[in-house]
Coordinates of C-alpha atoms in Angstrom, one line a residue:
M14 CA 153.0 116.1 95.9
G15 CA 154.1 113.1 97.8
F16 CA 155.6 110.2 96.0
Q17 CA 152.8 108.2 94.4
I18 CA 154.7 105.0 93.8
S19 CA 154.0 101.9 95.9
N20 CA 154.4 100.8 99.5
S21 CA 157.4 98.7 98.6
I22 CA 159.3 101.4 96.8
L23 CA 158.7 103.8 99.6
L24 CA 160.1 101.3 102.0
I25 CA 163.2 101.0 99.9
T26 CA 163.6 104.8 99.6
C27 CA 163.2 105.1 103.3
G28 CA 165.4 102.2 104.2
L29 CA 167.7 100.8 101.5
A30 CA 168.9 103.6 99.1
V31 CA 172.6 104.2 99.2
Y32 CA 175.6 105.6 97.3
S33 CA 176.7 103.7 94.3
V34 CA 180.4 103.9 95.0
Q35 CA 182.7 101.4 96.8
T36 CA 183.5 103.5 99.8
P37 CA 182.2 103.6 103.4
I38 CA 179.4 106.0 104.3
Q39 CA 180.9 109.4 104.9
T40 CA 179.5 111.6 107.6
E41 CA 180.5 115.0 109.0
V42 CA 180.4 116.7 112.4
I43 CA 177.4 119.0 112.3
D44 CA 177.0 122.1 114.4
F45 CA 173.2 122.7 114.4
D46 CA 173.6 126.4 115.4
D47 CA 172.3 128.8 112.8
P48 CA 173.8 132.3 113.5
W49 CA 171.5 134.0 111.0
D50 CA 169.6 137.0 112.5
Y51 CA 166.0 136.4 111.5
K52 CA 165.0 140.0 112.4
V53 CA 165.3 141.2 108.8
A54 CA 163.8 144.6 107.9
P55 CA 160.6 143.8 105.9
H56 CA 159.9 145.0 102.4
N57 CA 157.8 148.2 102.6
Q58 CA 157.2 149.6 99.1
A59 CA 153.9 148.4 97.7
L60 CA 154.3 146.3 94.5
L61 CA 150.8 146.6 93.2
S62 CA 149.7 149.9 91.7
S63 CA 146.7 151.6 93.1
E64 CA 145.4 151.7 89.6
G65 CA 144.8 148.0 89.5
N66 CA 141.7 146.2 88.1
H67 CA 139.1 146.6 90.8
H68 CA 136.3 144.1 90.1
S69 CA 132.7 144.5 91.3
L70 CA 131.7 141.9 93.8
T71 CA 128.1 142.2 92.6
S72 CA 128.9 141.3 89.0
T73 CA 131.3 138.5 90.2
L74 CA 128.5 136.8 92.2
R75 CA 126.0 137.3 89.4
M76 CA 128.5 135.6 87.1
S77 CA 129.0 132.8 89.6
K78 CA 125.3 132.0 89.7
N79 CA 125.0 131.9 85.9
Q80 CA 128.1 130.0 85.0
D81 CA 128.2 126.9 87.2
L82 CA 128.3 124.6 84.2
F83 CA 128.3 121.1 85.7
G84 CA 125.5 121.2 88.3
D85 CA 124.7 117.7 89.5
D86 CA 124.1 116.0 86.2
E87 CA 124.9 112.3 86.0
E88 CA 128.3 111.4 84.6
T89 CA 129.8 108.4 82.9
L90 CA 132.7 107.5 85.2
Q91 CA 135.8 105.9 83.7
D92 CA 137.1 102.9 85.7
L93 CA 140.9 103.2 85.6
G94 CA 141.5 101.2 88.8
A95 CA 142.0 104.4 90.8
D96 CA 142.6 104.2 94.5
H97 CA 141.7 107.2 96.6
S98 CA 143.9 106.2 99.6
S99 CA 147.2 108.0 99.7
L100 CA 150.6 106.2 99.7
T101 CA 151.4 107.1 103.3
G102 CA 147.9 106.0 104.2
R103 CA 148.6 102.5 102.8
L104 CA 152.0 102.1 104.5
T105 CA 152.0 100.5 107.9
C106 CA 154.2 101.4 110.8
A107 CA 155.5 97.9 111.0
T108 CA 156.6 98.0 107.4
C109 CA 158.3 101.3 108.0
R110 CA 160.2 100.0 111.1
L111 CA 161.3 96.9 109.2
G112 CA 162.8 99.0 106.4
V113 CA 164.6 101.4 108.7
S114 CA 165.9 98.4 110.8
L115 CA 167.2 96.7 107.7
L116 CA 169.0 99.9 106.7
K117 CA 170.6 100.4 110.2
S118 CA 171.7 96.8 110.2
E119 CA 173.6 97.3 106.9
V120 CA 175.0 100.6 108.1
D121 CA 176.2 99.1 111.3
K122 CA 178.1 96.4 109.4
D123 CA 180.1 99.1 107.6
G124 CA 179.4 97.5 104.3
T125 CA 180.4 99.4 101.1
F126 CA 177.8 101.3 99.2
E127 CA 178.3 98.9 96.2
E128 CA 177.7 95.8 98.3
I129 CA 174.4 97.2 99.7
K130 CA 173.4 98.4 96.2
E131 CA 173.7 94.9 95.0
K132 CA 171.2 93.8 97.7
F133 CA 168.9 96.7 97.0
V134 CA 168.6 96.0 93.3
S135 CA 168.2 92.3 93.8
I136 CA 165.3 92.9 96.1
C137 CA 163.7 95.7 94.1
V138 CA 163.9 93.8 90.8
G139 CA 163.4 90.3 92.2
F140 CA 160.2 91.1 93.9
R141 CA 159.0 93.1 90.8
I142 CA 158.7 96.2 92.9
E143 CA 159.9 98.4 90.1
T144 CA 161.8 98.0 86.8
E145 CA 165.6 97.7 87.0
P146 CA 166.3 101.3 85.7
V147 CA 163.9 102.7 88.3
C148 CA 165.5 100.6 91.1
N149 CA 169.0 101.8 90.1
G150 CA 167.9 105.4 89.7
V151 CA 166.2 105.6 93.1
Y152 CA 169.2 104.0 94.7
D153 CA 171.7 106.4 93.0
I154 CA 169.7 109.6 93.6
Y155 CA 168.5 109.1 97.1
G156 CA 171.5 107.3 98.6
P157 CA 173.8 110.3 99.0
V158 CA 171.2 111.9 101.2
V159 CA 169.4 109.0 103.0
L160 CA 172.3 107.0 104.3
P161 CA 174.5 109.8 105.8
A162 CA 171.4 111.4 107.4
L163 CA 170.2 108.1 108.9
K164 CA 173.7 107.1 110.0
M165 CA 174.1 110.4 111.9
T166 CA 170.7 110.5 113.5
K167 CA 170.3 109.6 117.1
L168 CA 166.8 108.3 116.5
N169 CA 166.0 104.6 116.5
S170 CA 163.6 103.0 114.0
E171 CA 160.6 103.5 116.2
Q172 CA 161.2 107.2 116.6
I173 CA 162.0 107.7 112.9
C174 CA 158.8 106.0 111.8
K175 CA 156.9 107.9 114.5
M176 CA 158.0 111.2 113.0
F177 CA 157.1 110.0 109.5
M178 CA 153.7 108.4 110.4
E179 CA 152.8 109.8 113.8
E180 CA 149.3 108.6 114.7
R181 CA 149.7 105.1 113.2
C182 CA 152.8 104.4 115.3
G183 CA 151.3 104.7 118.7
D184 CA 153.0 106.4 121.7
V185 CA 156.7 106.8 121.1
E186 CA 158.7 109.3 123.0
N187 CA 160.9 111.6 120.9
P188 CA 162.2 114.4 123.1
L189 CA 164.9 115.5 120.6
H190 CA 162.1 116.6 118.2
D191 CA 159.8 118.3 120.7
W192 CA 160.1 122.1 120.3
T193 CA 158.2 125.3 120.6
V194 CA 158.4 128.7 118.9
D195 CA 158.0 131.7 121.3
L196 CA 154.9 133.8 120.9
R197 CA 154.0 137.1 122.4
N198 CA 150.6 137.6 124.2
E199 CA 147.5 135.8 123.0
G200 CA 146.0 138.6 120.9
S201 CA 142.5 140.1 121.0
E202 CA 139.3 138.3 121.9
K203 CA 137.4 140.1 119.2
G204 CA 138.8 140.7 115.8
I205 CA 138.7 140.6 112.0
W206 CA 136.1 137.9 111.7
D207 CA 133.7 139.9 113.9
S208 CA 133.8 142.9 111.6
P209 CA 131.0 143.6 109.0
L210 CA 131.3 141.8 105.7
P211 CA 132.5 143.9 102.8
K212 CA 129.6 145.4 100.8
E213 CA 128.3 143.5 97.8
D214 CA 129.5 146.3 95.4
A215 CA 132.9 146.7 97.1
P216 CA 136.0 146.5 94.7
T217 CA 138.0 143.3 94.6
F218 CA 141.4 142.2 93.4
K219 CA 141.4 139.3 90.9
V220 CA 144.1 136.7 91.8
L221 CA 145.2 133.7 89.8
Q222 CA 146.5 130.6 91.6
L223 CA 148.6 128.1 89.7
S224 CA 149.9 125.0 91.4
D225 CA 151.8 121.7 90.7
T226 CA 152.5 122.3 87.0
H227 CA 154.7 119.3 86.9
F228 CA 155.8 120.1 83.3
D229 CA 157.1 116.9 81.6
P230 CA 159.4 117.7 78.6
D231 CA 159.5 114.0 77.8
Y232 CA 155.7 113.6 77.5
T233 CA 154.9 111.9 74.2
E234 CA 151.5 111.7 72.6
G235 CA 150.6 108.0 71.8
S236 CA 153.1 106.5 74.3
P237 CA 152.0 104.0 76.9
A238 CA 149.8 105.6 79.5
N239 CA 149.7 102.5 81.7
C240 CA 153.2 101.5 82.4
Q241 CA 155.5 99.7 84.9
E242 CA 157.3 102.9 85.9
P243 CA 156.0 105.5 88.5
L244 CA 155.6 108.0 85.6
C245 CA 154.2 107.1 82.2
C246 CA 153.4 108.7 78.9
R247 CA 156.9 108.7 77.6
N248 CA 158.3 107.0 74.5
Y249 CA 160.4 104.7 76.7
S250 CA 157.6 103.8 79.1
T251 CA 157.3 100.1 79.6
P252 CA 153.8 98.9 79.0
T253 CA 152.0 97.1 81.8
E254 CA 152.1 93.3 81.2
K255 CA 148.9 91.4 80.3
V256 CA 146.8 94.6 80.1
E257 CA 145.7 96.4 76.9
V258 CA 147.9 99.4 76.3
Q259 CA 146.3 102.8 76.8
R260 CA 147.8 105.6 74.7
A261 CA 148.7 109.1 75.9
G262 CA 146.4 111.9 74.6
K263 CA 147.6 115.1 73.0
W264 CA 146.5 117.4 75.9
G265 CA 147.3 115.1 78.8
T266 CA 146.2 111.7 80.2
F267 CA 144.4 110.4 83.3
G268 CA 146.7 108.2 85.3
K269 CA 150.4 108.4 86.1
C270 CA 151.2 111.1 83.5
D271 CA 152.3 114.7 83.9
T272 CA 151.8 117.9 81.9
P273 CA 152.8 118.0 78.2
Q274 CA 154.2 121.2 76.9
V275 CA 151.2 121.8 74.6
L276 CA 148.8 121.7 77.6
F277 CA 150.9 124.1 79.7
E278 CA 151.1 126.6 76.8
A279 CA 147.4 126.2 75.9
M280 CA 146.5 126.9 79.5
L281 CA 148.5 130.0 79.8
S282 CA 147.1 131.3 76.5
H283 CA 143.5 130.5 77.6
I284 CA 144.1 132.4 80.9
A285 CA 145.5 135.4 79.2
R286 CA 142.4 135.6 76.9
Q287 CA 139.8 134.7 79.5
H288 CA 141.2 136.7 82.4
P289 CA 143.1 139.8 81.0
D290 CA 142.3 141.7 84.2
I291 CA 144.2 139.6 86.7
D292 CA 145.9 141.8 89.3
Y293 CA 148.6 139.3 90.5
V294 CA 149.4 135.6 90.5
I295 CA 150.3 133.2 93.3
W296 CA 152.2 130.1 92.2
T297 CA 152.4 127.4 94.8
G298 CA 155.2 125.2 93.6
D299 CA 156.1 121.8 92.1
I300 CA 157.6 122.4 88.7
P301 CA 159.5 119.2 87.7
P302 CA 157.7 115.9 86.8
H303 CA 157.3 112.8 89.0
D304 CA 160.3 110.9 87.5
I305 CA 162.0 111.0 90.9
W306 CA 164.4 108.2 89.9
N307 CA 165.7 109.9 86.8
Q308 CA 166.4 113.6 87.8
T309 CA 169.5 115.8 88.0
K310 CA 170.0 119.4 89.3
E311 CA 170.7 120.4 85.7
Q312 CA 167.4 119.0 84.5
N313 CA 165.5 120.7 87.4
I314 CA 167.1 124.0 86.6
D315 CA 166.2 123.7 82.9
N316 CA 162.6 122.9 83.9
I317 CA 162.4 125.8 86.3
R318 CA 163.8 128.3 83.7
F319 CA 161.5 127.1 81.0
T320 CA 158.4 127.3 83.2
I321 CA 159.3 130.7 84.6
G322 CA 160.1 132.0 81.0
K323 CA 156.6 130.9 79.8
L324 CA 154.9 132.6 82.7
F325 CA 156.9 135.8 82.2
E326 CA 156.1 135.8 78.5
T327 CA 152.4 135.3 79.2
F328 CA 152.1 137.8 82.0
P329 CA 154.8 140.4 81.4
N330 CA 153.2 143.1 83.4
I331 CA 151.6 141.2 86.2
P332 CA 153.3 140.5 89.6
I333 CA 153.8 136.8 90.2
F334 CA 154.6 135.5 93.7
P335 CA 156.1 132.0 93.8
A336 CA 156.6 129.4 96.5
L337 CA 158.9 126.3 96.4
G338 CA 157.5 122.9 96.0
N339 CA 159.0 119.6 97.3
H340 CA 159.8 118.4 93.7
E341 CA 162.2 121.4 93.1
G342 CA 164.8 119.7 95.4
I343 CA 167.2 116.9 94.3
P344 CA 166.4 114.3 95.4
A345 CA 162.7 115.3 95.4
G346 CA 161.8 116.5 98.9
N347 CA 165.4 117.1 100.0
F348 CA 165.8 120.6 101.5
P349 CA 168.8 120.5 103.9
P350 CA 168.7 123.3 106.5
P351 CA 171.5 125.9 106.5
W352 CA 173.5 124.0 109.1
I353 CA 174.4 121.5 106.3
K354 CA 177.5 123.2 105.0
S355 CA 178.8 120.6 102.6
K356 CA 178.6 121.9 99.0
D357 CA 177.6 118.4 97.9
Q358 CA 174.6 118.3 100.2
S359 CA 173.6 122.0 100.4
I360 CA 170.4 123.3 98.8
D361 CA 172.1 126.6 98.0
W362 CA 172.2 125.7 94.3
L363 CA 168.4 125.9 94.2
Y364 CA 168.1 129.1 96.3
E365 CA 170.6 130.8 94.1
E366 CA 168.7 129.8 91.0
V367 CA 165.3 130.9 92.1
S368 CA 166.7 134.2 93.6
K369 CA 167.9 135.0 90.1
E370 CA 164.9 133.8 88.2
W371 CA 162.3 135.2 90.6
S372 CA 163.9 138.7 90.4
K373 CA 161.7 139.2 87.4
W374 CA 158.9 139.7 89.9
L375 CA 160.4 140.1 93.4
P376 CA 162.3 143.1 94.9
S377 CA 166.0 142.8 95.8
E378 CA 165.0 143.3 99.5
V379 CA 163.9 139.6 99.7
N380 CA 167.2 138.2 98.6
E381 CA 168.5 137.7 102.1
T382 CA 165.6 135.5 103.3
L383 CA 165.3 133.8 99.9
S384 CA 169.0 132.9 99.9
H385 CA 169.0 131.7 103.5
G386 CA 165.9 129.5 103.5
G387 CA 163.7 129.9 100.4
F388 CA 161.1 132.2 102.0
Y389 CA 160.2 135.9 101.7
S390 CA 157.8 138.7 102.5
V391 CA 156.5 141.5 100.2
L392 CA 154.1 144.4 100.6
I393 CA 151.4 144.1 97.9
R394 CA 149.5 147.3 98.7
P395 CA 149.6 149.6 101.8
K396 CA 148.6 147.5 104.8
F397 CA 148.4 144.3 102.7
R398 CA 151.4 141.8 102.9
L399 CA 152.1 138.5 101.3
I400 CA 154.4 136.0 102.9
S401 CA 155.8 133.0 100.9
L402 CA 156.9 130.1 103.1
N403 CA 159.2 127.3 102.3
M404 CA 156.9 124.5 103.5
N405 CA 159.6 121.9 102.7
Y406 CA 161.0 122.5 106.2
C407 CA 158.0 120.6 107.5
Y408 CA 158.1 117.9 104.8
S409 CA 158.6 114.5 106.4
L410 CA 160.6 113.2 103.4
S411 CA 163.2 115.9 103.8
W412 CA 165.7 113.4 105.2
W413 CA 168.1 115.8 107.1
L414 CA 165.2 116.8 109.4
F415 CA 165.6 113.4 111.1
L416 CA 168.8 114.9 112.6
N417 CA 167.3 118.0 113.9
S418 CA 163.8 119.3 113.0
T419 CA 163.7 122.3 115.3
D420 CA 162.5 125.3 113.3
P421 CA 164.8 124.7 110.3
A422 CA 166.4 127.9 108.9
K423 CA 164.6 129.8 111.7
E424 CA 161.7 130.2 109.4
L425 CA 158.9 130.2 112.0
K426 CA 160.9 132.6 114.2
W427 CA 161.1 134.9 111.2
L428 CA 157.4 134.4 110.4
V429 CA 156.5 135.5 114.0
H430 CA 158.7 138.5 113.7
E431 CA 157.1 139.5 110.4
L432 CA 153.6 139.0 111.9
D433 CA 154.5 141.1 114.9
L434 CA 155.5 144.0 112.7
A435 CA 152.5 143.5 110.5
E436 CA 150.2 143.6 113.6
E437 CA 151.8 146.8 114.8
K438 CA 151.2 148.4 111.4
S439 CA 147.6 147.0 111.1
E440 CA 148.6 145.1 108.0
K441 CA 146.6 142.1 106.7
V442 CA 148.6 139.1 105.6
H443 CA 148.1 136.3 103.0
I444 CA 150.4 133.3 103.3
I445 CA 151.3 131.1 100.4
G446 CA 153.3 127.8 100.4
H447 CA 153.3 124.4 98.9
V448 CA 152.7 121.6 101.4
P449 CA 149.6 122.3 103.5
P450 CA 150.3 122.5 107.2
G451 CA 147.6 119.8 107.9
A452 CA 149.0 117.4 105.3
S453 CA 150.0 113.9 106.6
D454 CA 153.5 114.5 105.2
C455 CA 154.1 117.7 107.3
L456 CA 155.9 117.0 110.5
K457 CA 153.7 117.2 113.5
M458 CA 155.8 119.6 115.7
W459 CA 156.3 122.0 112.8
S460 CA 152.6 121.9 112.0
K461 CA 151.6 122.4 115.7
N462 CA 153.8 125.4 116.0
Y463 CA 152.5 126.9 112.7
Y464 CA 148.9 126.2 113.9
D465 CA 149.6 128.1 117.1
I466 CA 151.1 131.0 115.1
I467 CA 148.0 131.3 112.9
N468 CA 145.7 131.3 115.9
R469 CA 147.8 133.9 117.7
Y470 CA 147.7 136.2 114.6
R471 CA 144.2 135.3 113.5
D472 CA 143.3 138.9 113.1
T473 CA 146.3 139.5 110.8
V474 CA 146.6 136.4 108.7
V475 CA 143.3 136.4 106.8
A476 CA 144.0 133.8 104.1
Q477 CA 146.4 131.0 103.3
F478 CA 147.0 129.3 100.0
F479 CA 148.7 125.9 99.3
G480 CA 148.9 123.1 96.7
H481 CA 150.7 119.7 96.9
T482 CA 147.8 117.3 97.5
H483 CA 146.6 117.7 93.8
N484 CA 143.0 118.0 95.1
D485 CA 140.7 120.9 95.4
E486 CA 140.1 121.2 99.1
F487 CA 140.7 123.4 102.2
E488 CA 141.7 123.3 105.9
V489 CA 139.9 125.1 108.7
F490 CA 141.9 126.2 111.8
Y491 CA 140.2 126.2 115.2
M492 CA 140.9 127.9 118.5
D493 CA 140.7 124.6 120.3
N494 CA 139.3 121.1 119.8
K495 CA 136.3 121.6 122.1
T496 CA 134.5 124.8 121.1
E497 CA 135.4 124.4 117.4
Q498 CA 135.6 128.2 117.0
A499 CA 137.0 128.7 113.5
S500 CA 140.0 131.0 113.5
G501 CA 141.5 130.7 110.0
I502 CA 141.1 129.2 106.5
A503 CA 143.7 127.6 104.2
Y504 CA 142.8 127.1 100.5
I505 CA 144.3 124.1 98.8
G506 CA 144.0 124.9 95.1
P507 CA 143.5 122.6 92.1
V508 CA 146.5 121.7 90.0
V509 CA 147.7 121.9 86.4
T510 CA 148.9 118.3 86.1
T511 CA 146.5 115.4 85.4
Y512 CA 148.5 113.2 87.8
E513 CA 146.7 111.0 88.6
Y514 CA 143.0 111.2 87.8
L515 CA 142.4 114.9 87.3
N516 CA 141.3 117.4 84.8
P517 CA 143.9 120.2 84.4
A518 CA 142.7 123.2 86.5
Y519 CA 143.5 126.6 87.9
R520 CA 141.8 128.9 90.5
I521 CA 140.7 132.5 90.5
Y522 CA 140.2 134.4 93.8
Y523 CA 138.4 137.7 94.4
V524 CA 140.0 139.5 97.3
D525 CA 138.6 142.5 99.2
A526 CA 140.5 145.5 97.7
D527 CA 141.0 149.1 98.5
T528 CA 138.1 150.3 100.5
D529 CA 138.1 152.5 103.6
N530 CA 139.1 149.7 105.9
P531 CA 139.6 146.6 103.7
T532 CA 139.7 143.2 105.4
R533 CA 141.7 141.6 102.5
E534 CA 139.6 138.5 102.9
V535 CA 138.7 136.2 100.0
I536 CA 135.2 137.2 98.8
D537 CA 134.7 134.3 96.4
H538 CA 136.7 131.9 94.3
E539 CA 136.1 129.9 91.1
T540 CA 137.8 126.9 89.6
W541 CA 138.4 126.5 85.9
I542 CA 139.2 123.2 84.2
M543 CA 140.1 121.7 80.9
D544 CA 137.7 119.0 79.8
L545 CA 140.3 116.4 79.1
V546 CA 138.0 113.8 77.5
R547 CA 136.4 116.2 75.1
S548 CA 139.7 117.9 74.3
N549 CA 141.5 114.7 73.5
S550 CA 138.6 113.4 71.4
N551 CA 139.2 116.3 69.0
P552 CA 143.0 116.8 69.2
D553 CA 143.2 119.0 66.1
S554 CA 141.1 121.7 67.8
E555 CA 141.9 123.9 70.7
P556 CA 141.3 122.3 74.1
I557 CA 138.0 123.0 75.9
W558 CA 138.1 125.1 79.0
R559 CA 135.2 125.8 81.3
K560 CA 134.4 127.2 84.7
L561 CA 133.6 124.2 87.0
Y562 CA 132.1 126.1 89.9
S563 CA 132.2 129.2 92.1
A564 CA 132.4 128.5 95.8
R565 CA 129.6 130.7 97.2
S566 CA 127.2 129.7 94.5
A567 CA 128.0 126.0 94.5
Y568 CA 127.9 125.6 98.3
G569 CA 125.3 128.3 99.1
M570 CA 127.7 130.2 101.4
T571 CA 127.0 133.8 102.6
S572 CA 130.8 134.4 102.8
L573 CA 134.1 132.6 102.7
R574 CA 135.0 133.3 106.3
P575 CA 136.4 130.5 108.4
A576 CA 133.1 129.9 110.3
E577 CA 131.2 129.4 107.0
W578 CA 133.8 126.8 105.8
S579 CA 133.4 125.0 109.2
K580 CA 129.6 125.0 108.7
L581 CA 130.1 123.6 105.2
I582 CA 132.0 120.6 106.7
E583 CA 129.0 119.9 108.8
R584 CA 126.7 120.1 105.8
I585 CA 128.9 117.9 103.7
L586 CA 129.0 115.3 106.6
Q587 CA 125.2 115.1 106.7
D588 CA 124.1 115.7 103.1
S589 CA 125.3 112.9 100.8
K590 CA 124.4 114.8 97.6
L591 CA 126.5 117.8 98.8
F592 CA 129.3 115.4 99.6
D593 CA 129.1 114.0 96.1
R594 CA 129.3 117.5 94.6
F595 CA 132.3 118.4 96.8
Y596 CA 134.0 115.1 95.8
R597 CA 133.5 115.9 92.1
Y598 CA 135.2 119.2 92.6
F599 CA 137.8 117.6 94.7
Y600 CA 139.0 115.8 91.5
A601 CA 138.4 118.8 89.3
G602 CA 135.3 117.2 87.7
S603 CA 137.3 114.3 86.4
P604 CA 135.2 111.3 85.2
A605 CA 138.2 109.1 86.1
R606 CA 138.0 109.9 89.8
P607 CA 138.0 106.9 92.1
K608 CA 134.8 105.9 93.8
C609 CA 134.2 107.2 97.4
D610 CA 131.2 105.2 98.6
T611 CA 132.5 104.0 101.9
A612 CA 132.4 105.6 105.4
K613 CA 136.2 105.3 105.6
C614 CA 136.7 107.2 102.3
K615 CA 134.2 109.9 103.3
L616 CA 135.8 110.2 106.7
D617 CA 139.3 110.6 105.2
I618 CA 138.0 113.5 103.0
I619 CA 136.0 115.3 105.7
C620 CA 138.6 114.9 108.4
G621 CA 141.2 116.4 106.1
L622 CA 139.0 119.6 105.9
K623 CA 139.2 120.0 109.7
S624 CA 142.9 119.2 110.0
G625 CA 144.9 122.3 109.6
K626 CA 147.1 120.6 112.2
S627 CA 148.8 117.4 110.9
H628 CA 148.4 114.1 112.7
E629 CA 145.6 115.3 114.9
V630 CA 142.7 113.4 113.2
E631 CA 141.7 111.6 116.4
S632 CA 141.3 114.7 118.4
L633 CA 139.9 117.0 115.6
C634 CA 137.5 114.5 114.1
R635 CA 136.0 112.4 116.8
R636 CA 132.4 113.6 116.2
E637 CA 132.6 113.1 112.5
K638 CA 134.0 109.6 113.0
A639 CA 131.2 108.7 115.3
F640 CA 128.6 110.1 112.9
L641 CA 129.8 108.1 109.9
S642 CA 130.2 104.9 112.0
D643 CA 126.5 105.1 112.9
E644 CA 125.4 105.3 109.3

């Protein structure tokens, strides 16, 4: 997830973080050429046995109708001062430009890192932006990346903020970051979404999605849950002044708190009991907690090893397919492309670690792409492929991309090559990753190229799965902005962490399995949550888990094909009760969710569902904007 701190601290991390040593800023001569040959032979031995658990679609749908436990009953909502608007949504372009300009001014003066640090801490503490330990920590962790990257970039402050904020910064030319990935022909006019739906009694695979675990080893029951730091619920959290202290619950806490170990272990135990027939798991990233000012590589590695160990212990015989989250990097969000050769700056330490740890589930054939760029492709069943992307190469807070954002690590060229081969073999493909391509913190040109790839291979890529936003939502892909012909669907799953106003949750998908000509589409999905209020009210008992909803039953959908999701957006737009239901699920049924009773809030939610392409709200959402403005 993006950094949920404050406008001011983001300004500082963008513009004033520096090394804490008394030497000038060191830069290196960078050759952006990446000699890696992306045409790697794909993995071709199916990992999932043909004797998997084939579940009846008929019984699944019957269960869905009978077990939607919440319905539309009235809830008592908890007012915790929640604000739905995102951090980047509250930051203005003028503020961004000011921060970057201040930084460039200091860099141009050739001041020492220690001199600039003194100014940084003085501003950060003096204006009560954050506590002194946080100010120092942000400075020391982000400086070694931010200053060298921004000193070497050829972009000015307007261009940098345009890349980061796009639509809110107006028309700013940025030719150095305008690029296109080559595609072959346009593909067929008639394809997979025109084929008959799978039969009601067709077999399905049962797939678990886990996302954004954000395990916090320092979480302490009874500690301050409302604190001055960006992450609370620790024994050293500083209570918020002049406000009654709220205490961290045993199983987790609404607010700026991450996942305690007891919650993570209880969730895995519950899933193993409730769903012993899972065929495979997709795990869409973000393992470390949100203490971005206080992290080290060693701590992240320990966290990764612990979390992987628990998953392997719980599901010893079930394939697990992971993707990298932005918080796995140090600093969080930092994923230098392969053309960064310096050992101090390289991300190789992380790729080496996950290559070793993920070998519990992944074949050795993926090591080349995993070591090069943190992505891979595996064959799950004959003619059914899964591709895990490193979405951090589109992440706008990955600072080295301000030097060169053109297809980092050749990931999209590799993706096109994989999809070409899959198309030739009539394979169907699922894509997993962390940052959704339509998210506001995915760079516009990367997102545009990815969007074009999905449209080109719309008959091959039948489902996409992401996390990162911490909300239960989706993104529809369209062939163009005029006809609104839906071409693809990306699911954004609910998350394990409570950060910030969420019940802990996970997702179960039912996927068309081994029939005569399987589409491999998602037939239905269901979201399961832990009732945090009831669980914490009786901490000596096991936490209470329940199924929140099933998609087809809750929304009255005949299928989960892209066109049906597009129709649902229209229904949500016009039906306030249906919007309220969707919004409840958006926050995993949490009674602490912020209110969304304004046209602007509804527009933000609904336009996000149409935005598989980042920073295109104005073109993708004109009609919805006009409709809500007339209410």
